[in-house]
Structure formats: structure tokens, C-alpha cells
XYZ file of C-alpha atoms in Angstrom:
578
model
C 143.336 116.757 -92.748
C 143.701 116.887 -96.519
C 142.356 120.317 -97.451
C 141.430 119.236 -100.968
C 139.201 116.432 -99.722
C 137.661 118.618 -97.022
C 136.925 121.451 -99.445
C 135.457 118.971 -101.937
C 133.175 117.525 -99.258
C 131.941 120.973 -98.227
C 131.381 121.908 -101.882
C 129.393 118.734 -102.522
C 127.214 119.406 -99.460
C 126.536 122.943 -100.661
C 125.690 121.815 -104.213
C 123.414 118.995 -103.059
C 121.670 121.414 -100.699
C 121.017 123.762 -103.611
C 119.765 120.903 -105.813
C 117.421 119.536 -103.143
C 116.169 123.052 -102.543
C 115.513 123.399 -106.273
C 113.372 120.253 -106.086
C 111.240 121.948 -103.453
C 110.998 125.011 -105.662
C 109.645 122.939 -108.552
C 106.761 121.619 -106.452
C 105.985 124.867 -104.586
C 103.010 125.931 -106.672
C 100.863 127.876 -104.228
C 101.339 130.528 -101.549
C 100.422 127.906 -98.942
C 103.207 125.673 -100.291
C 105.629 128.514 -99.864
C 104.720 129.482 -96.294
C 103.599 126.240 -94.590
C 104.108 123.531 -97.261
C 100.286 123.496 -97.583
C 100.193 121.842 -94.131
C 100.702 118.432 -95.761
C 104.098 117.324 -94.403
C 103.835 113.811 -92.978
C 105.262 112.840 -89.570
C 108.364 111.022 -90.843
C 109.447 113.725 -93.279
C 108.633 116.495 -90.828
C 110.468 114.747 -87.987
C 113.578 114.355 -90.143
C 113.363 118.053 -91.075
C 112.945 119.115 -87.429
C 115.864 116.923 -86.382
C 117.953 118.311 -89.221
C 117.444 121.919 -88.208
C 117.666 121.242 -84.464
C 120.965 119.338 -84.540
C 123.334 122.229 -85.078
C 127.123 122.039 -85.010
C 126.914 122.398 -81.219
C 125.487 118.862 -81.268
C 127.630 117.559 -84.138
C 130.961 118.802 -82.739
C 130.392 120.308 -79.297
C 129.061 117.296 -77.375
C 132.102 115.206 -78.327
C 134.346 118.065 -77.256
C 132.672 118.271 -73.850
C 133.019 114.519 -73.288
C 136.699 114.753 -74.271
C 137.238 117.529 -71.737
C 135.305 116.164 -68.769
C 134.632 112.519 -69.494
C 131.405 110.797 -68.423
C 130.374 113.856 -66.412
C 129.160 115.334 -69.701
C 126.997 112.414 -70.783
C 123.992 114.242 -69.314
C 124.437 117.128 -71.751
C 122.204 115.890 -74.617
C 119.441 114.963 -72.161
C 117.976 118.458 -72.001
C 118.116 118.919 -75.772
C 116.280 115.643 -76.375
C 113.891 115.735 -73.415
C 112.664 119.170 -74.470
C 110.654 117.403 -77.149
C 109.003 115.229 -74.504
C 107.588 118.365 -72.855
C 106.637 119.685 -76.271
C 104.891 116.391 -77.099
C 102.839 116.327 -73.893
C 101.919 120.001 -73.563
C 102.256 121.899 -76.812
C 102.581 120.022 -80.130
C 98.961 119.185 -80.993
C 97.310 122.360 -79.591
C 99.865 124.538 -81.348
C 99.043 122.912 -84.686
C 95.285 123.174 -84.070
C 95.639 126.902 -83.438
C 96.005 127.355 -87.193
C 98.722 129.948 -86.605
C 101.833 130.379 -88.725
C 104.160 132.001 -86.205
C 104.362 132.370 -82.424
C 103.093 135.982 -82.649
C 100.110 134.633 -84.638
C 99.356 132.223 -81.795
C 99.755 134.944 -79.162
C 97.353 137.336 -80.893
C 94.803 134.663 -81.757
C 94.718 133.299 -78.204
C 94.676 136.659 -76.368
C 93.110 138.979 -78.974
C 95.821 141.553 -78.320
C 98.111 143.417 -80.697
C 100.321 144.416 -77.756
C 101.079 140.779 -76.925
C 101.806 140.144 -80.586
C 104.296 143.014 -80.778
C 106.182 141.817 -77.696
C 106.225 138.261 -79.086
C 107.675 139.590 -82.354
C 110.566 141.194 -80.480
C 111.395 137.956 -78.678
C 111.170 135.856 -81.853
C 113.620 138.178 -83.573
C 115.911 138.239 -80.542
C 115.976 134.458 -80.032
C 116.249 133.780 -83.766
C 119.167 136.138 -84.316
C 120.937 134.973 -81.154
C 120.760 131.424 -82.485
C 121.774 132.370 -86.027
C 124.884 134.251 -84.918
C 126.790 131.204 -83.599
C 125.845 129.154 -86.677
C 127.574 131.684 -88.928
C 130.535 132.117 -86.599
C 130.942 128.362 -86.254
C 130.824 127.911 -90.016
C 133.575 130.490 -90.375
C 135.736 128.771 -87.774
C 135.188 125.311 -89.295
C 136.048 126.389 -92.821
C 139.085 128.252 -91.504
C 140.362 125.118 -89.740
C 139.618 122.797 -92.655
C 140.807 124.876 -95.585
C 142.660 127.896 -94.232
C 140.007 130.267 -95.615
C 139.441 133.650 -93.904
C 137.239 133.497 -90.805
C 134.397 135.369 -92.489
C 134.257 133.065 -95.521
C 132.310 130.223 -93.922
C 129.600 132.526 -92.617
C 129.240 134.168 -96.014
C 128.919 130.779 -97.747
C 126.244 129.615 -95.303
C 124.403 132.934 -95.557
C 124.366 132.860 -99.362
C 123.237 129.221 -99.687
C 120.572 129.498 -96.983
C 119.216 132.784 -98.313
C 118.967 131.357 -101.817
C 117.251 128.149 -100.702
C 114.728 129.804 -98.380
C 113.927 132.698 -100.722
C 113.518 130.425 -103.729
C 111.293 127.663 -102.375
C 110.128 128.664 -98.897
C 108.956 126.037 -96.432
C 108.406 123.324 -99.017
C 111.987 123.694 -100.195
C 113.719 123.731 -96.820
C 111.639 120.769 -95.600
C 113.404 118.540 -98.126
C 116.742 120.263 -97.477
C 116.612 119.740 -93.724
C 115.395 116.139 -93.949
C 118.259 115.339 -96.322
C 120.747 117.049 -94.009
C 119.619 115.059 -90.966
C 120.374 111.785 -92.722
C 123.622 113.221 -94.061
C 124.740 114.222 -90.549
C 123.758 110.843 -89.121
C 125.636 109.036 -91.901
C 128.644 111.317 -91.531
C 128.965 110.311 -87.863
C 127.878 106.682 -88.150
C 130.127 105.450 -90.987
C 133.437 106.724 -89.540
C 132.377 105.503 -86.090
C 132.387 101.877 -87.321
C 135.940 102.203 -88.617
C 137.125 104.059 -85.507
C 135.634 101.496 -83.118
C 137.195 98.704 -85.183
C 140.582 100.436 -84.984
C 140.171 100.887 -81.231
C 139.171 97.232 -80.778
C 142.232 96.138 -82.747
C 144.575 98.359 -80.772
C 146.795 96.307 -78.511
C 147.065 99.061 -75.890
C 145.751 98.286 -72.384
C 142.148 99.254 -71.875
C 141.234 101.944 -69.348
C 137.799 102.598 -67.897
C 135.890 105.483 -69.415
C 135.905 107.477 -66.180
C 139.677 107.132 -65.760
C 141.758 110.279 -66.329
C 142.846 110.864 -69.921
C 146.525 110.080 -70.508
C 149.022 110.702 -73.294
C 149.714 107.466 -75.199
C 152.934 108.754 -76.756
C 155.434 111.568 -76.344
C 153.384 114.718 -76.981
C 154.292 118.389 -77.304
C 151.675 121.108 -76.858
C 152.159 124.836 -77.472
C 149.542 126.988 -75.729
C 147.883 129.702 -77.808
C 146.729 131.664 -74.733
C 147.112 131.798 -70.972
C 145.746 128.579 -69.496
C 144.905 127.563 -65.949
C 146.047 123.961 -65.350
C 144.585 121.809 -62.565
C 146.267 118.627 -61.305
C 144.972 115.954 -58.950
C 148.506 114.611 -58.403
C 152.067 115.834 -59.019
C 153.115 115.736 -62.683
C 156.536 116.025 -64.316
C 156.590 117.872 -67.633
C 159.272 119.531 -69.771
C 158.551 123.270 -70.016
C 159.769 125.879 -72.476
C 158.151 129.137 -71.408
C 156.610 130.399 -68.168
C 154.712 128.453 -65.516
C 153.406 130.371 -62.479
C 155.492 133.346 -63.584
C 158.797 131.401 -63.599
C 160.646 131.056 -66.928
C 161.995 127.666 -68.036
C 164.121 126.668 -71.028
C 163.339 123.071 -71.968
C 163.647 122.091 -68.309
C 161.885 119.191 -66.565
C 159.507 120.593 -63.954
C 157.473 118.690 -61.379
C 154.182 120.491 -60.852
C 152.470 119.916 -57.531
C 148.807 118.981 -57.206
C 146.503 121.964 -57.495
C 146.290 124.911 -59.881
C 149.052 126.367 -62.067
C 149.104 129.156 -64.645
C 150.823 128.494 -67.987
C 151.354 131.592 -70.108
C 150.645 131.872 -73.833
C 153.267 130.377 -76.188
C 154.555 128.041 -73.492
C 155.587 124.643 -74.834
C 154.774 121.584 -72.697
C 156.254 118.142 -73.434
C 154.583 115.092 -71.885
C 156.040 111.577 -71.683
C 153.851 108.538 -72.468
C 151.513 107.704 -69.603
C 151.307 111.271 -68.291
C 147.866 112.289 -67.075
C 146.316 115.102 -69.136
C 145.875 118.073 -66.773
C 142.573 119.866 -66.586
C 142.707 123.176 -68.420
C 140.669 126.295 -69.012
C 141.447 129.658 -70.570
C 142.416 132.546 -68.287
C 144.236 132.877 -65.022
C 141.420 132.579 -62.477
C 142.883 131.151 -59.297
C 140.046 128.680 -58.805
C 140.542 125.224 -60.235
C 137.781 123.976 -62.475
C 135.204 122.132 -60.365
C 133.281 119.155 -61.669
C 129.624 119.530 -62.485
C 128.679 117.708 -59.291
C 130.711 119.950 -56.948
C 128.626 120.947 -53.884
C 126.529 124.108 -53.975
C 128.704 125.838 -51.407
C 131.858 127.869 -51.116
C 132.874 130.974 -53.038
C 133.886 129.543 -56.378
C 133.217 131.656 -59.414
C 131.363 128.775 -61.091
C 128.962 126.537 -59.178
C 128.897 123.731 -61.718
C 126.066 121.708 -60.203
C 123.806 124.764 -60.254
C 125.027 125.566 -63.774
C 124.123 122.030 -64.864
C 120.592 122.385 -63.506
C 120.280 125.798 -65.133
C 121.358 124.537 -68.536
C 119.154 121.440 -68.397
C 116.126 123.542 -67.416
C 116.841 126.048 -70.202
C 117.088 123.342 -72.871
C 114.239 121.287 -71.379
C 111.765 124.178 -71.452
C 113.305 126.415 -74.096
C 112.886 123.977 -76.972
C 109.157 124.635 -77.299
C 109.722 128.369 -77.763
C 112.439 128.222 -80.410
C 110.874 129.902 -83.452
C 112.339 127.481 -85.998
C 110.992 124.505 -84.030
C 107.518 125.950 -83.480
C 107.010 126.933 -87.117
C 107.549 123.344 -88.306
C 104.468 122.116 -86.427
C 102.296 124.406 -88.509
C 103.193 122.257 -91.538
C 101.575 119.119 -90.050
C 98.155 118.120 -91.445
C 96.519 118.034 -87.993
C 97.183 117.795 -84.262
C 97.523 113.996 -84.314
C 100.198 114.248 -86.995
C 101.997 116.893 -84.922
C 102.131 114.528 -81.938
C 103.363 111.651 -84.091
C 105.992 113.962 -85.559
C 107.284 114.831 -82.089
C 107.432 111.150 -81.139
C 109.523 110.340 -84.211
C 111.773 113.332 -83.443
C 112.534 111.860 -80.004
C 113.667 108.641 -81.674
C 115.797 110.376 -84.305
C 117.502 112.616 -81.752
C 118.115 109.692 -79.416
C 119.870 107.731 -82.166
C 121.962 110.715 -83.208
C 123.121 111.611 -79.698
C 124.568 108.136 -79.157
C 127.352 108.895 -81.641
C 129.049 112.083 -80.329
C 129.690 110.237 -77.065
C 131.746 107.671 -79.000
C 133.900 110.375 -80.564
C 134.380 112.090 -77.211
C 135.478 108.857 -75.531
C 137.906 108.035 -78.340
C 139.176 111.604 -78.273
C 140.200 111.184 -74.625
C 142.374 108.251 -75.730
C 143.789 109.341 -79.076
C 143.691 113.164 -79.041
C 143.971 114.234 -75.382
C 146.144 117.260 -76.226
C 143.049 118.992 -77.656
C 141.969 119.586 -74.050
C 144.997 121.856 -73.606
C 144.937 123.678 -76.924
C 141.293 124.767 -76.670
C 140.352 122.784 -79.787
C 138.303 120.039 -78.118
C 135.434 120.592 -80.575
C 137.786 119.473 -83.373
C 137.998 115.931 -81.951
C 135.364 114.638 -84.366
C 137.298 116.016 -87.327
C 140.808 114.861 -86.370
C 140.141 111.334 -85.092
C 140.007 109.560 -88.516
C 143.430 110.840 -89.503
C 144.807 110.239 -86.000
C 143.513 106.661 -85.656
C 143.404 105.392 -89.241
C 145.688 107.598 -91.310
C 146.216 107.190 -95.031
C 143.578 107.634 -97.686
C 140.814 106.054 -95.584
C 141.412 108.481 -92.724
C 141.405 111.468 -95.081
C 138.184 110.382 -96.798
C 136.372 109.756 -93.522
C 137.613 113.090 -92.194
C 136.229 114.784 -95.288
C 132.875 113.043 -94.748
C 132.779 114.405 -91.197
C 133.703 117.873 -92.464
C 130.768 117.753 -94.873
C 128.457 116.658 -92.069
C 129.620 119.510 -89.859
C 128.919 122.037 -92.596
C 125.492 120.490 -93.194
C 124.769 121.148 -89.519
C 125.322 124.879 -90.032
C 123.218 124.954 -93.188
C 120.217 123.068 -91.804
C 119.909 125.018 -88.551
C 120.445 128.341 -90.296
C 117.735 127.451 -92.849
C 115.079 126.851 -90.211
C 115.975 129.953 -88.232
C 115.990 132.142 -91.336
C 112.575 130.836 -92.382
C 111.106 131.543 -88.935
C 112.609 135.020 -88.565
C 111.701 135.970 -92.128
C 108.105 134.910 -91.523
C 107.810 137.267 -88.567
C 109.524 140.122 -90.420
C 107.203 139.594 -93.375
C 104.033 139.579 -91.290
C 104.795 142.167 -88.646
C 107.645 144.455 -89.680
C 107.722 144.991 -93.434
C 104.790 147.079 -94.717
C 103.942 144.927 -97.769
C 102.681 141.397 -98.352
C 103.327 138.722 -100.941
C 106.058 136.273 -101.902
C 108.323 139.068 -103.149
C 108.197 140.802 -99.796
C 108.912 137.519 -98.035
C 112.078 137.143 -100.093
C 113.157 140.622 -99.000
C 112.487 139.549 -95.408
C 114.757 136.532 -95.922
C 117.615 138.825 -96.920
C 117.068 141.017 -93.849
C 116.746 137.980 -91.579
C 120.179 136.762 -92.659
C 121.918 140.133 -93.052
C 121.622 141.124 -89.371
C 123.362 138.071 -87.839
C 125.873 137.957 -90.712
C 126.940 141.502 -89.890
C 127.135 140.545 -86.225
C 129.283 137.481 -86.937
C 131.761 139.611 -88.892
C 131.845 142.409 -86.309
C 131.902 140.288 -83.126
C 134.172 137.350 -83.833
C 134.988 136.711 -80.153
C 131.465 135.906 -78.933
C 131.566 132.351 -77.482
C 129.381 130.063 -79.611
C 128.134 127.960 -76.690
C 127.236 131.066 -74.707
C 125.127 132.482 -77.537
C 123.224 129.200 -77.962
C 122.659 128.874 -74.216
C 121.412 132.442 -74.068
C 118.868 131.752 -76.809
C 117.519 128.733 -74.914
C 117.383 130.621 -71.609
C 115.455 133.548 -73.118
C 113.075 131.193 -74.930
C 112.419 129.163 -71.770
C 111.758 132.312 -69.731
C 109.415 133.962 -72.227
C 107.671 131.659 -74.701
C 107.450 128.620 -72.418
C 105.151 130.431 -69.924
C 103.181 131.983 -72.785
C 102.584 128.657 -74.548
C 101.882 126.537 -71.460
C 99.527 129.032 -69.810
C 97.992 130.112 -73.116
C 97.116 126.514 -73.967
C 96.153 125.174 -70.530
C 94.831 128.095 -68.463
C 91.769 130.077 -69.416
C 92.627 132.824 -66.911
C 95.580 134.218 -68.870
C 95.034 137.866 -69.815
C 96.858 140.172 -72.268
C 98.386 142.307 -69.468
C 99.576 139.147 -67.743
C 101.154 137.821 -70.934
C 102.935 141.102 -71.648
C 104.218 141.389 -68.079
C 105.432 137.781 -68.026
C 107.195 138.035 -71.387
C 109.004 141.225 -70.412
C 109.827 140.129 -66.867
C 110.919 136.535 -67.505
C 112.519 136.945 -70.906
C 113.918 140.372 -70.104
C 115.453 139.152 -66.847
C 117.126 136.188 -68.569
C 118.498 138.403 -71.334
C 119.758 141.063 -68.927
C 121.339 138.528 -66.558
C 123.406 136.763 -69.167
C 124.450 139.985 -70.900
C 125.596 141.357 -67.526
C 127.742 138.266 -67.102
C 129.227 138.521 -70.583
C 130.364 142.113 -70.123
C 131.935 141.318 -66.754
C 129.461 143.082 -64.458
C 128.664 140.007 -62.355
C 130.630 139.541 -59.088
C 132.174 136.207 -58.156
C 130.499 133.457 -56.191
C 126.769 132.822 -56.185
C 125.913 136.138 -57.831
C 127.923 135.125 -60.886
C 126.313 131.689 -61.051
C 122.785 133.077 -60.744
C 123.347 135.594 -63.534
C 125.282 133.304 -65.869
C 122.629 130.531 -65.769
C 119.366 132.346 -65.063
C 116.788 129.753 -66.157
C 116.478 128.289 -62.650
C 114.923 131.531 -61.408
C 113.887 133.427 -64.568
C 111.510 130.683 -65.791
C 109.539 130.605 -62.484
C 109.624 134.407 -62.523
C 108.012 134.466 -65.965
C 105.297 132.000 -64.917
C 104.624 133.732 -61.614
C 104.384 137.177 -63.192
C 101.932 135.972 -65.851
C 99.737 134.282 -63.246
C 99.720 137.118 -60.706
C 99.118 139.914 -63.211
C 96.390 137.850 -64.904
C 94.665 137.286 -61.562
C 94.767 141.032 -60.909
C 93.269 141.764 -64.356
C 90.556 139.089 -64.553
C 88.216 141.536 -66.255
C 90.591 141.541 -69.252
C 90.098 137.846 -70.117
C 89.273 137.843 -73.864
C 85.649 137.185 -74.710
C 86.516 134.370 -77.125
C 88.674 132.407 -74.674
C 86.319 129.418 -74.417
C 86.140 129.041 -78.196
C 89.919 129.433 -78.542
C 90.625 126.747 -75.959
C 88.073 124.419 -77.542
C 89.853 124.799 -80.888
C 93.216 124.046 -79.251
C 92.133 120.908 -77.380
C 89.403 119.273 -79.447
C 90.354 117.083 -82.406
C 89.960 118.945 -85.682
C 86.908 117.023 -86.872
C 85.087 117.505 -83.560
C 85.957 121.199 -83.455
C 84.627 121.727 -86.950
C 81.414 119.825 -86.279
C 80.732 121.682 -83.052
C 81.775 124.931 -84.661
C 78.598 124.767 -86.742
C 76.637 124.651 -83.506
C 78.283 127.688 -82.044
C 81.235 126.362 -80.040
C 83.729 127.970 -82.404
């Protein structure tokens, strides 16, 4: 990719983001504008803003990479991310807006009349928010490094500076316009090149293969491995090897690899003839071959992919409602009806967006299959224009995609910073006011920025999945039971938050540091949502039943406010219901 064009595209995205943010600053005239956009954001604008902040680079780049690696088996992946808003629409959106809260800790304290519940909720908001911010900054660093050759830390610093400036300057009103603009930018950045790429594919005279057929090399291809890789073959394959395969050295020698698993060491060069099937690959030297997601739930494999699929879908399906940057946007809606309409529009916008990464993944399997071996599958979106079109058109479309990818980091980081800063401002810092909020913005960004510089090897997908799993195991039970069950008590809420959320956090951290054994124990700890979400619900219910005397006195009024339309609640409030 032409570095000049890519750098120009990223610069333009950054400048436009700053200018749009300045527009929000000009019309942020009150404190309410700054914190919740005066609760006047209409459904269409709010839905675009929510979609903009929700569709991070994991959606923009990662989904295509997964489809490239595993084909149609990964088409389910966006389902959980999108369907999470269906649960939010049915169970949470309108009541959460009617609560009148600004943050999730606000809701927790208002519903349960407990400072203890609020303090625990603050800890989980900070934890989930920072876990989600960390991969945004790391991903920005990696993207800028690939596109321009800049140091790894540069991209994270750029995102941190722009986001901090935009959020601190104009608050919620400002980032609403920024995120709405960035949704349409990301959609355009994927949609326009897709037309040209599909046209190039349709005009290609090569024989067509079904989408679920194995990926093959269309031309003579050489791949040099950057690390040890475990190759898996369904049939024997002849390849020219310079390096070591299964511990045996070769010097540009043709080698026929049998079906099954083989270990290729770092710096080994593999040369494939046209028509060769692309072998499955994963980093490391684990003796197990990589199973498909639908492999049976039996045996002693390290990864039970079918269980992992269910765990990830459940985490995204139920974790969406508890993400702090998603929840805070519903407080900007005028009323509960507008919040529901916003969620409905979000479902449409996400559905349209998620159609496009599948196209890039499918084309990547045809035109850039070597990315599956080099570990750069996420770069498929960025390299396809140059690979398929070439020339000036390919470079310009590649630059457009680079700008869209960087917009993904900026928009998600903006929403997370706003949510985390709001909690820091209300519950951690000892002062109040807009000035203190701006200090909170700096702190909210400084912590994950330091983490992204210090821990450059943390897998981005793992950090995002962890955030969803913790959110689903903690805030999902709190919101669902707090809104729909009058029997929830403060001790029950505290116990459920600590047990469900704490178990999810501990399980995944144990996996990351290598404490989990192989087999089912590893699978259960690596994808905990299947058991940690029920654990959170069950703990809240059981402890609440054992502490029925602790049900807050104002529970009936709180539930009436959550479920009655605003006008009815106000009218009845005069008669004593509220």
C-alpha cells in the first residue's frame, strides 16, 4: 500500500474528527449538553452514534480475517454482536432511559438505594471500560505501523490525543456528532471498495469455486513464517521448503507432507504451486490440529470449538447491555420510546454493516490466501484493493479503507472514554464541575494508554472477549433483575456482581497466564460466559431470597418509574405513586 496515501487518509480522518468535535463544542452551552447532550438526541442520530462507537476495528478488520481463515464457519460471528441489541431492545432500553440515571452506578444506587452496590458497579465499569480501551489503542498502533512504518506506540498515542481532546472539549454533545460521522465513514469505506472488488472478481476469468471449498493459491506463492506455526492438512500436499518442518531441515527441497499436523519453525520459507490447497495454520506447536467450530463436545482437545462458539455468542449476546459506552448513550434519548426506536435503528445499521466484512473475507480466501499462514489475516481488508485492482485506483481505495479502520479506533475509544470519565468524575475524583470532568477524561485515557505501551503482546481479540464476558456476567444480571424483579436486594446485587463478574474475570486471566490445564478445564476457563452468567443470576436470586427484609422501601415507586411511560409516571407521581 502506498504509505503517502494511507498516511494522508489517516490524517484527514483525524482532522475531520477534530472539526466535527469542534462543532459539538460550539453548541454545547449547558452542563446538561456536556454530560448527556441535554437528553435531546433523536433516534436516527443516536443510533448512528451508537453504531459508530460499537463497531470497533474488531468488526471492521477482524470479521473479514476470521472468514478468510475458516470460511463460512465464521459467518455466525457477527450474530452475537448484533443480536445483543435485540435483548437490549426487549428488556433494557426504555426502562434504563426512564431511570433518569447517567451511568450504570447511578442506576444501581437509584434502584437499590445502596452505596455499596454503587461502589461495586463503579469497579466493574472501570474494569470493563479499560479492558475494552486497551485493544483499541493497541490495534491503532499495529495498524499505523503496518500502513506507514511508524513505531508501534505511535498509533495509540494519536488516538489517545485526539479522543481526549474531543471528549474533554465538547463532552457528550461533541462525541455524538463525531461517532455518527464515523459510522457513515466506516460504512462508506467498506461499501465503495466492495463494488470495485466484486466487479473485478466478476470479470476474472478464473474458474469459480464454492465459498465452502478450501482456499487455494491462484499463482506461485512464497511465504516466510515469522513464528513457529502448526500446519494442518486434510490431504497430502507437496511444497518446496527452505527451513525446518517437523524438526527436519530442508534446503529448497520439494517435500510431500502427509495429511495431519506438521510443525513449521520460524523463518521457514514455503513455496506453493498454483492450485495448492492453503493449509490450516495457527501459532505455536501444540500437537492438536485446529478443530472446526462444530467439532463434537468430546475428546481431550485443548480447544472445544463448539463450546467456545456458544460461550462467545452468549457473552456478546448478553454482554452488550452492560457495556458502559453503550448504556450511557441511552441516557441521551428524550424518553423511553425514543430509546426503543434508537435500538431498532441500531439493529438495522449494524445488520447493513456486517454484510460487508463477509465479502472481504470471501475475496481474501481467493486473492490473499497466504495471509492465513503469516498471521496477518486481519489485514485482508487493507490489502485486497492493491492485490485485485492495482494501480492508482487500488492505492486510493486502500487508503480509504485505512482511514475507515482508523475511524473505528477513534469512535469506539471516544465512547469508552466518555463512559469511564463519567464514572471517575462522579465517584472517584473528589470535586465536581466541567473542569474536573476534563481531568477525569485524561485519567480515563492515561491508564489504558500506559497499558498498551507496557503490554504490547496482549491479544486484541482476547481482551475484547474478556470485556464482553465480564459485562455479561455482572451487569446483565443486575440490569435484568433490577428492572424486572422487585425482590432484588442490595446484598443479592453485591454478591451476584462479585461472584459472576469476578468468576469470569478470574477464569479468563487464569487461562491467559497459562494456569488452565488442557481439555475441558481449559475450555471452561477460556470461555466462561456459559457458566458464569447463570452463576451471576443464581447468586443474585438466592442471596436476595435469603435477605428479603433488605428490599428497599422505594422499590414499588422505582419499578413504576422504570416501566410506566414518562407522562403517566409524572401524572401518577402527583398522586403518590412516585
